Amino acid sequence: MAQQARAVATRNAIVAAAAAEFIEHGFAGASIADIAVRAGATKGSMYFHFKSKDLLAQAVIERQRELNDELQERFASSDLSALAILVSMVRALGELMRDDVVALAAMRLAVEVPDDDEDRGPTYDAWAGPTSAVISHAVAQGDLRDTIDPDTLSRFLVAAFTGIQTASFASSRLEDLLDRLREMWTLLLPGIVAPGREHVIPDMLQRA
Amino acid sequence: MAQQARAVATRNAIVAAAAAEFIEHGFAGASIADIAVRAGATKGSMYFHFKSKDLLAQAVIERQRELNDELQERFASSDLSALAILVSMVRALGELMRDDVVALAAMRLAVEVPDDDEDRGPTYDAWAGPTSAVISHAVAQGDLRDTIDPDTLSRFLVAAFTGIQTASFASSRLEDLLDRLREMWTLLLPGIVAPGREHVIPDMLQRA
């Protein structure tokens, strides 16, 4: 039992170390040996848990999916309006990127785009689908214009978030990420909120 | 004279080959030997032109700056409205990314974010500055709301472009890039165009 707990702890330490290496050097530049050193793992233990760098990347992405699911569950039972949930979720995702090295690494793996690797592509879709559902809900509740196509707005939000995160990482290592996300909403909300619902904008910007 | 022309041709071939390698494998994963093979250059000729991978990345970024300057000059003498210039420039930049391997590679180098390398960071600023000037002009001409802060909108457009390009590269190798940029304007224009100037939006979307 204690042995199993140790194995789980070692595995988690290796995934966190891999995440840090991917952030610093990208997937192509990361070295399994350096990841083992950073995790304080022996070569044997490293090989026991992960036979390849690809499997490490998959573990990082898998962990990010869990975090993403947890984040969505947190809002599933909320009694906020769908638009407030949308804005709050984007902020929560920004906080996750800022605070969790594995979440950030998964995003950077998605941005790096490996050569024809099926397993690292669908990160965008993992966000776009649930986001589109929340947007549909916000249109139905009358907060967003009924001319908005939920898939289009969702795809745009995911791409804009990706770009803002990338630019913020380059300029401030994510220190200004939340400010920049709020700027996005400042520019975007006046054009997507339904006529007659403009009074909700200040509250939304508070949540952003 | 013929020798000099040959040297220039070899150098250009090496830069194009480096761009293709950076796109496929990222900076960290690119190999100088593979770049030489792809360019059909000898080891000696490779070393004569570029002593390191960093210098190759700098050459790619330098070439992208030239293309960027050419693009901006093309619009400098235009008699279009500043808003039409803004929308047209974003489209032209999208076409450049789609059609020019060096421009795309420079963008991907910027996204990859190397460790504390001063020379590859300012790509975002190179776009944000001139974009902000065009936005100021569009505010002064009354097409954009006077509540718009030009630096904020410019920073957002550069980040959104980066993210859209990254997502489009991942999903379709940029085939849908221009469609997605048009979607951005569809969502953004209604909220940034000045009240009473909404009639310009259809024309802007035609240019997008």
Short mmCIF file of C-alpha atoms in Angstrom, two decimals:
data_model
loop_
_atom_site.label_atom_id
_atom_site.label_comp_id
_atom_site.label_asym_id
_atom_site.label_seq_id
_atom_site.Cartn_x
_atom_site.Cartn_y
_atom_site.Cartn_z
CA MET A 1 0.00 0.00 0.00
CA ALA A 2 2.77 2.42 1.00
CA GLN A 3 4.64 1.17 -2.04
CA GLN A 4 1.69 2.02 -4.28
CA ALA A 5 1.37 5.50 -2.78
CA ARG A 6 5.07 6.04 -3.44
CA ALA A 7 4.62 4.95 -7.05
CA VAL A 8 1.76 7.42 -7.52
CA ALA A 9 3.80 10.22 -5.95
CA THR A 10 6.77 9.41 -8.20
CA ARG A 11 4.55 9.35 -11.27
CA ASN A 12 3.03 12.72 -10.35
CA ALA A 13 6.49 14.20 -9.75
CA ILE A 14 7.62 12.97 -13.18
CA VAL A 15 4.55 14.47 -14.91
CA ALA A 16 5.12 17.82 -13.16
CA ALA A 17 8.82 17.73 -14.12
CA ALA A 18 7.93 16.89 -17.72
CA ALA A 19 5.48 19.82 -17.76
CA ALA A 20 8.20 22.21 -16.57
CA GLU A 21 10.62 20.89 -19.21
CA PHE A 22 8.04 21.21 -22.00
CA ILE A 23 7.37 24.82 -20.98
CA GLU A 24 11.07 25.69 -20.97
CA HIS A 25 12.25 23.78 -24.01
CA GLY A 26 9.17 22.70 -25.96
CA PHE A 27 8.40 19.07 -26.75
CA ALA A 28 11.21 18.67 -29.29
CA GLY A 29 13.79 20.28 -27.00
CA ALA A 30 12.84 18.44 -23.79
CA SER A 31 15.09 15.61 -22.67
CA ILE A 32 13.89 12.52 -20.76
CA ALA A 33 17.16 12.48 -18.80
CA ASP A 34 16.65 16.09 -17.65
CA ILE A 35 13.05 15.32 -16.70
CA ALA A 36 14.25 12.40 -14.53
CA VAL A 37 16.84 14.62 -12.81
CA ARG A 38 14.24 17.34 -12.18
CA ALA A 39 11.79 14.78 -10.75
CA GLY A 40 14.50 13.15 -8.63
CA ALA A 41 13.63 9.83 -10.30
CA THR A 42 16.04 7.03 -11.15
CA LYS A 43 16.45 5.89 -14.75
CA GLY A 44 14.72 2.61 -13.86
CA SER A 45 11.76 4.31 -12.21
CA MET A 46 11.47 6.73 -15.15
CA TYR A 47 11.38 3.83 -17.61
CA PHE A 48 8.88 1.95 -15.41
CA HIS A 49 6.41 4.86 -15.56
CA PHE A 50 7.02 6.30 -19.05
CA LYS A 51 8.66 4.46 -21.91
CA SER A 52 8.83 7.52 -24.20
CA LYS A 53 8.57 11.29 -24.38
CA ASP A 54 5.32 10.91 -26.31
CA LEU A 55 3.79 9.05 -23.35
CA LEU A 56 4.92 11.89 -21.07
CA ALA A 57 3.22 14.44 -23.32
CA GLN A 58 0.08 12.31 -23.31
CA ALA A 59 0.13 12.16 -19.49
CA VAL A 60 0.43 15.96 -19.33
CA ILE A 61 -2.49 16.37 -21.72
CA GLU A 62 -4.53 13.75 -19.87
CA ARG A 63 -4.00 15.58 -16.57
CA GLN A 64 -5.00 18.84 -18.21
CA ARG A 65 -8.21 17.21 -19.44
CA GLU A 66 -9.00 16.17 -15.87
CA LEU A 67 -8.40 19.73 -14.64
CA ASN A 68 -10.55 21.03 -17.48
CA ASP A 69 -13.36 18.60 -16.58
CA GLU A 70 -13.14 19.61 -12.92
CA LEU A 71 -13.37 23.26 -13.96
CA GLN A 72 -16.46 22.59 -16.06
CA GLU A 73 -18.10 20.56 -13.28
CA ARG A 74 -17.53 23.45 -10.90
CA PHE A 75 -19.79 25.62 -13.08
CA ALA A 76 -22.29 22.93 -14.14
CA SER A 77 -24.40 23.34 -11.01
CA SER A 78 -24.02 27.13 -10.86
CA ASP A 79 -27.12 29.31 -10.82
CA LEU A 80 -25.33 32.14 -12.63
CA SER A 81 -26.55 33.20 -16.06
CA ALA A 82 -24.92 31.32 -18.94
CA LEU A 83 -23.09 34.51 -20.01
CA ALA A 84 -21.70 34.94 -16.48
CA ILE A 85 -20.60 31.30 -16.55
CA LEU A 86 -18.87 31.84 -19.90
CA VAL A 87 -16.95 34.87 -18.64
CA SER A 88 -16.13 33.20 -15.30
CA MET A 89 -14.91 30.02 -17.02
CA VAL A 90 -12.48 31.94 -19.21
CA ARG A 91 -11.12 33.64 -16.11
CA ALA A 92 -10.86 30.33 -14.24
CA LEU A 93 -8.99 28.82 -17.19
CA GLY A 94 -6.60 31.79 -17.11
CA GLU A 95 -6.02 31.25 -13.39
CA LEU A 96 -5.40 27.56 -14.06
CA MET A 97 -2.77 28.35 -16.71
CA ARG A 98 -1.13 30.85 -14.40
CA ASP A 99 -1.10 28.59 -11.34
CA ASP A 100 -0.77 25.03 -12.65
CA VAL A 101 2.37 24.04 -14.52
CA VAL A 102 0.70 20.97 -16.07
CA ALA A 103 -2.22 22.98 -17.50
CA LEU A 104 0.19 25.52 -19.00
CA ALA A 105 2.40 22.79 -20.45
CA ALA A 106 -0.61 21.14 -22.13
CA MET A 107 -1.48 24.46 -23.75
CA ARG A 108 2.08 24.92 -24.96
CA LEU A 109 2.14 21.40 -26.38
CA ALA A 110 -1.05 22.24 -28.29
CA VAL A 111 0.52 25.44 -29.61
CA GLU A 112 3.72 23.70 -30.68
CA VAL A 113 1.78 21.43 -33.07
CA PRO A 114 3.75 18.24 -33.61
CA ASP A 115 4.04 16.58 -37.01
CA ASP A 116 0.87 14.60 -37.71
CA ASP A 117 0.53 13.40 -34.13
CA GLU A 118 -3.12 12.52 -33.59
CA ASP A 119 -2.92 12.49 -29.83
CA ARG A 120 -1.98 16.10 -29.24
CA GLY A 121 -4.38 17.80 -31.63
CA PRO A 122 -7.82 17.73 -30.04
CA THR A 123 -7.04 20.16 -27.19
CA TYR A 124 -8.84 22.96 -29.03
CA ASP A 125 -11.93 20.80 -29.55
CA ALA A 126 -11.95 19.82 -25.87
CA TRP A 127 -12.61 23.49 -25.07
CA ALA A 128 -14.67 24.49 -28.09
CA GLY A 129 -17.47 21.94 -27.58
CA PRO A 130 -18.50 22.77 -24.00
CA THR A 131 -17.96 26.50 -24.66
CA SER A 132 -20.36 26.35 -27.59
CA ALA A 133 -23.03 24.77 -25.37
CA VAL A 134 -22.72 27.59 -22.81
CA ILE A 135 -22.95 30.18 -25.60
CA SER A 136 -26.13 28.55 -27.00
CA HIS A 137 -27.58 28.78 -23.51
CA ALA A 138 -26.65 32.48 -23.24
CA VAL A 139 -28.32 33.16 -26.61
CA ALA A 140 -31.44 31.31 -25.42
CA GLN A 141 -31.45 33.38 -22.20
CA GLY A 142 -31.45 36.55 -24.33
CA ASP A 143 -28.08 37.87 -23.13
CA LEU A 144 -26.25 37.26 -26.41
CA ARG A 145 -27.50 38.41 -29.83
CA ASP A 146 -29.51 35.76 -31.65
CA THR A 147 -27.37 36.37 -34.76
CA ILE A 148 -24.39 34.80 -32.92
CA ASP A 149 -23.42 31.37 -34.19
CA PRO A 150 -22.32 29.49 -31.04
CA ASP A 151 -19.70 27.39 -32.84
CA THR A 152 -18.16 30.46 -34.47
CA LEU A 153 -17.96 32.44 -31.22
CA SER A 154 -16.67 29.40 -29.35
CA ARG A 155 -13.94 28.72 -31.94
CA PHE A 156 -12.96 32.39 -31.83
CA LEU A 157 -12.82 32.50 -28.01
CA VAL A 158 -10.61 29.39 -27.87
CA ALA A 159 -8.25 30.81 -30.51
CA ALA A 160 -8.17 34.28 -28.90
CA PHE A 161 -7.48 32.75 -25.48
CA THR A 162 -4.64 30.73 -27.01
CA GLY A 163 -3.11 33.82 -28.60
CA ILE A 164 -3.52 36.00 -25.52
CA GLN A 165 -1.93 33.31 -23.37
CA THR A 166 0.96 32.95 -25.85
CA ALA A 167 1.58 36.70 -26.07
CA SER A 168 1.26 37.14 -22.31
CA PHE A 169 3.69 34.30 -21.71
CA ALA A 170 6.20 35.91 -24.08
CA SER A 171 5.90 39.39 -22.59
CA SER A 172 5.34 38.76 -18.87
CA ARG A 173 5.38 34.99 -18.17
CA LEU A 174 1.57 35.28 -17.73
CA GLU A 175 1.68 38.05 -15.13
CA ASP A 176 -0.68 40.18 -17.22
CA LEU A 177 -2.83 37.27 -18.48
CA LEU A 178 -5.97 38.12 -16.49
CA ASP A 179 -5.74 41.82 -17.44
CA ARG A 180 -5.50 40.89 -21.10
CA LEU A 181 -8.44 38.52 -20.89
CA ARG A 182 -10.49 41.32 -19.34
CA GLU A 183 -9.42 43.59 -22.24
CA MET A 184 -10.76 40.96 -24.66
CA TRP A 185 -14.19 41.09 -23.01
CA THR A 186 -14.16 44.90 -22.95
CA LEU A 187 -13.74 44.90 -26.72
CA LEU A 188 -15.95 41.92 -27.50
CA LEU A 189 -19.01 42.22 -25.23
CA PRO A 190 -20.50 45.41 -26.75
CA GLY A 191 -20.76 43.63 -30.11
CA ILE A 192 -22.15 40.30 -28.92
CA VAL A 193 -24.51 41.26 -26.09
CA ALA A 194 -28.14 41.47 -27.26
CA PRO A 195 -29.67 44.93 -27.81
CA GLY A 196 -31.41 45.96 -24.60
CA ARG A 197 -29.11 43.80 -22.44
CA GLU A 198 -26.12 46.19 -22.42
CA HIS A 199 -26.72 46.81 -18.69
CA VAL A 200 -25.25 43.37 -17.88
CA ILE A 201 -21.83 44.33 -19.33
CA PRO A 202 -20.38 46.04 -16.21
CA ASP A 203 -21.23 42.99 -14.08
CA MET A 204 -19.64 40.68 -16.68
CA LEU A 205 -16.45 42.78 -16.70
CA GLN A 206 -16.35 42.48 -12.90
CA ARG A 207 -16.32 38.71 -13.28
CA ALA A 208 -13.71 38.75 -16.07
CA MET B 1 29.55 38.96 -59.93
CA ALA B 2 28.10 35.56 -60.86
CA GLN B 3 29.80 34.20 -57.75
CA GLN B 4 28.09 36.81 -55.60
CA ALA B 5 24.69 36.04 -57.12
CA ARG B 6 25.29 32.37 -56.41
CA ALA B 7 26.13 33.17 -52.78
CA VAL B 8 22.91 35.18 -52.39
CA ALA B 9 20.88 32.36 -53.96
CA THR B 10 22.50 29.81 -51.63
CA ARG B 11 21.85 32.00 -48.60
CA ASN B 12 18.17 32.43 -49.58
CA ALA B 13 17.81 28.69 -50.13
CA ILE B 14 19.27 28.03 -46.68
CA VAL B 15 16.90 30.54 -45.02
CA ALA B 16 13.89 28.96 -46.79
CA ALA B 17 15.06 25.48 -45.76
CA ALA B 18 15.53 26.65 -42.16
CA ALA B 19 12.01 28.12 -42.21
CA ALA B 20 10.54 24.80 -43.37
CA GLU B 21 12.48 22.92 -40.67
CA PHE B 22 11.37 25.34 -37.93
CA ILE B 23 7.74 24.89 -39.01
CA GLU B 24 8.00 21.09 -38.95
CA HIS B 25 10.13 20.59 -35.86
CA GLY B 26 10.20 23.89 -33.97
CA PHE B 27 13.43 25.70 -33.15
CA ALA B 28 14.60 23.18 -30.55
CA GLY B 29 13.88 20.20 -32.79
CA ALA B 30 15.40 21.60 -36.00
CA SER B 31 18.79 20.26 -37.05
CA ILE B 32 21.42 22.28 -38.95
CA ALA B 33 22.46 19.15 -40.84
CA ASP B 34 18.88 18.56 -42.04
CA ILE B 35 18.57 22.21 -43.06
CA ALA B 36 21.74 21.88 -45.17
CA VAL B 37 20.42 18.73 -46.85
CA ARG B 38 17.07 20.38 -47.56
CA ALA B 39 18.81 23.47 -49.03
CA GLY B 40 21.21 21.33 -51.07
CA ALA B 41 24.09 23.18 -49.39
CA THR B 42 27.48 21.74 -48.44
CA LYS B 43 28.61 21.73 -44.84
CA GLY B 44 31.24 24.35 -45.72
CA SER B 45 28.76 26.64 -47.45
CA MET B 46 26.33 26.24 -44.54
CA TYR B 47 29.02 27.24 -42.06
CA PHE B 48 30.11 30.15 -44.26
CA HIS B 49 26.60 31.64 -44.19
CA PHE B 50 25.35 30.68 -40.72
CA LYS B 51 27.54 29.69 -37.79
CA SER B 52 24.62 28.66 -35.54
CA LYS B 53 20.93 27.79 -35.42
CA ASP B 54 20.31 31.05 -33.55
CA LEU B 55 21.68 33.01 -36.51
CA LEU B 56 19.34 31.05 -38.81
CA ALA B 57 16.36 31.95 -36.63
CA GLN B 58 17.46 35.59 -36.69
CA ALA B 59 17.69 35.52 -40.49
CA VAL B 60 14.16 34.10 -40.69
CA ILE B 61 12.85 36.82 -38.37
CA GLU B 62 14.81 39.51 -40.24
CA ARG B 63 13.25 38.40 -43.54
CA GLN B 64 9.81 38.42 -41.94
CA ARG B 65 10.40 42.00 -40.78
CA GLU B 66 11.23 42.99 -44.35
CA LEU B 67 8.03 41.35 -45.60
CA ASN B 68 6.11 43.07 -42.82
CA ASP B 69 7.61 46.45 -43.76
CA GLU B 70 6.77 45.88 -47.43
CA LEU B 71 3.21 45.05 -46.42
CA GLN B 72 2.90 48.23 -44.38
CA GLU B 73 4.40 50.36 -47.16
CA ARG B 74 1.85 48.92 -49.58
CA PHE B 75 -0.90 50.47 -47.46
CA ALA B 76 0.91 53.68 -46.43
CA SER B 77 -0.03 55.53 -49.62
CA SER B 78 -3.53 54.06 -49.80
CA ASP B 79 -6.53 56.40 -49.94
CA LEU B 80 -8.73 53.87 -48.12
CA SER B 81 -10.18 54.79 -44.72
CA ALA B 82 -7.96 53.81 -41.79
CA LEU B 83 -10.49 51.15 -40.72
CA ALA B 84 -10.43 49.64 -44.24
CA ILE B 85 -6.62 49.66 -44.09
CA LEU B 86 -6.69 47.89 -40.71
CA VAL B 87 -9.01 45.14 -41.98
CA SER B 88 -7.11 44.81 -45.27
CA MET B 89 -3.74 44.59 -43.50
CA VAL B 90 -4.91 41.75 -41.27
CA ARG B 91 -6.09 39.90 -44.37
CA ALA B 92 -2.80 40.59 -46.19
CA LEU B 93 -0.88 39.30 -43.18
CA GLY B 94 -3.02 36.15 -43.25
CA GLU B 95 -2.25 35.68 -46.95
CA LEU B 96 1.45 36.19 -46.22
CA MET B 97 1.42 33.48 -43.52
CA ARG B 98 -0.45 31.14 -45.83
CA ASP B 99 1.79 31.73 -48.88
CA ASP B 100 5.27 32.47 -47.50
CA VAL B 101 7.09 29.80 -45.56
CA VAL B 102 9.51 32.32 -44.02
CA ALA B 103 6.71 34.53 -42.67
CA LEU B 104 4.97 31.51 -41.16
CA ALA B 105 8.19 30.22 -39.63
CA ALA B 106 8.86 33.61 -37.99
CA MET B 107 5.38 33.49 -36.43
CA ARG B 108 5.98 29.97 -35.15
CA LEU B 109 9.34 30.99 -33.68
CA ALA B 110 7.56 33.81 -31.85
CA VAL B 111 4.94 31.39 -30.52
CA GLU B 112 7.53 28.89 -29.38
CA VAL B 113 9.05 31.46 -26.98
CA PRO B 114 12.66 30.55 -26.39
CA ASP B 115 14.30 30.78 -22.98
CA ASP B 116 15.21 34.43 -22.32
CA ASP B 117 16.34 35.04 -25.87
CA GLU B 118 16.12 38.79 -26.47
CA ASP B 119 16.26 38.53 -30.22
CA ARG B 120 13.10 36.55 -30.82
CA GLY B 121 10.71 38.35 -28.48
CA PRO B 122 9.80 41.62 -30.16
CA THR B 123 7.76 40.13 -33.01
CA TYR B 124 4.53 41.05 -31.25
CA ASP B 125 5.68 44.64 -30.75
CA ALA B 126 6.69 44.89 -34.42
CA TRP B 127 3.01 44.44 -35.29
CA ALA B 128 1.39 46.14 -32.33
CA GLY B 129 3.03 49.56 -32.86
CA PRO B 130 1.99 50.24 -36.47
CA THR B 131 -1.42 48.65 -35.85
CA SER B 132 -2.04 51.03 -32.97
CA ALA B 133 -1.28 54.01 -35.23
CA VAL B 134 -3.82 52.86 -37.82
CA ILE B 135 -6.41 52.36 -35.07
CA SER B 136 -5.82 55.89 -33.70
CA HIS B 137 -6.39 57.18 -37.21
CA ALA B 138 -9.65 55.19 -37.53
CA VAL B 139 -10.86 56.64 -34.21
CA ALA B 140 -9.98 60.16 -35.42
CA GLN B 141 -11.89 59.51 -38.67
CA GLY B 142 -14.96 58.61 -36.59
CA ASP B 143 -15.22 54.98 -37.76
CA LEU B 144 -14.17 53.45 -34.42
CA ARG B 145 -15.71 54.36 -31.04
CA ASP B 146 -13.79 57.09 -29.23
CA THR B 147 -13.81 54.92 -26.09
CA ILE B 148 -11.41 52.49 -27.84
CA ASP B 149 -7.86 52.59 -26.50
CA PRO B 150 -5.68 52.04 -29.61
CA ASP B 151 -2.94 50.18 -27.72
CA THR B 152 -5.46 47.83 -26.11
CA LEU B 153 -7.23 47.00 -29.37
CA SER B 154 -3.92 46.64 -31.18
CA ARG B 155 -2.51 44.27 -28.54
CA PHE B 156 -5.72 42.25 -28.68
CA LEU B 157 -5.71 42.02 -32.49
CA VAL B 158 -2.09 40.82 -32.54
CA ALA B 159 -2.80 38.19 -29.88
CA ALA B 160 -6.06 37.08 -31.53
CA PHE B 161 -4.33 36.82 -34.91
CA THR B 162 -1.59 34.72 -33.30
CA GLY B 163 -4.12 32.37 -31.72
CA ILE B 164 -6.27 32.07 -34.85
CA GLN B 165 -3.19 31.31 -36.93
CA THR B 166 -2.05 28.70 -34.38
CA ALA B 167 -5.46 27.00 -34.20
CA SER B 168 -5.90 27.12 -37.98
CA PHE B 169 -2.44 25.62 -38.49
CA ALA B 170 -3.31 22.79 -36.09
CA SER B 171 -6.69 22.03 -37.64
CA SER B 172 -6.17 22.69 -41.36
CA ARG B 173 -2.55 23.76 -42.00
CA LEU B 174 -3.93 27.32 -42.52
CA GLU B 175 -6.51 26.35 -45.16
CA ASP B 176 -9.28 28.02 -43.15
CA LEU B 177 -7.15 30.93 -41.88
CA LEU B 178 -8.84 33.66 -43.96
CA ASP B 179 -12.34 32.36 -43.06
CA ARG B 180 -11.45 32.46 -39.38
CA LEU B 181 -10.05 35.97 -39.61
CA ARG B 182 -13.30 37.07 -41.24
CA GLU B 183 -15.21 35.44 -38.36
CA MET B 184 -13.13 37.53 -35.93
CA TRP B 185 -14.22 40.75 -37.64
CA THR B 186 -17.85 39.59 -37.76
CA LEU B 187 -17.82 39.24 -33.98
CA LEU B 188 -15.63 42.25 -33.21
CA LEU B 189 -16.77 45.05 -35.55
CA PRO B 190 -20.29 45.56 -34.10
CA GLY B 191 -18.73 46.38 -30.72
CA ILE B 192 -15.93 48.68 -31.89
CA VAL B 193 -17.47 50.62 -34.78
CA ALA B 194 -18.76 54.04 -33.69
CA PRO B 195 -22.52 54.50 -33.21
CA GLY B 196 -23.96 55.82 -36.48
CA ARG B 197 -21.17 54.23 -38.55
CA GLU B 198 -22.58 50.67 -38.56
CA HIS B 199 -23.27 50.98 -42.29
CA VAL B 200 -19.54 50.58 -43.03
CA ILE B 201 -19.48 47.06 -41.52
CA PRO B 202 -20.63 45.11 -44.64
CA ASP B 203 -17.93 46.80 -46.74
CA MET B 204 -15.32 45.98 -44.08
CA LEU B 205 -16.38 42.32 -44.02
CA GLN B 206 -15.99 42.25 -47.83
CA ARG B 207 -12.38 43.33 -47.38
CA ALA B 208 -11.72 40.87 -44.55
#
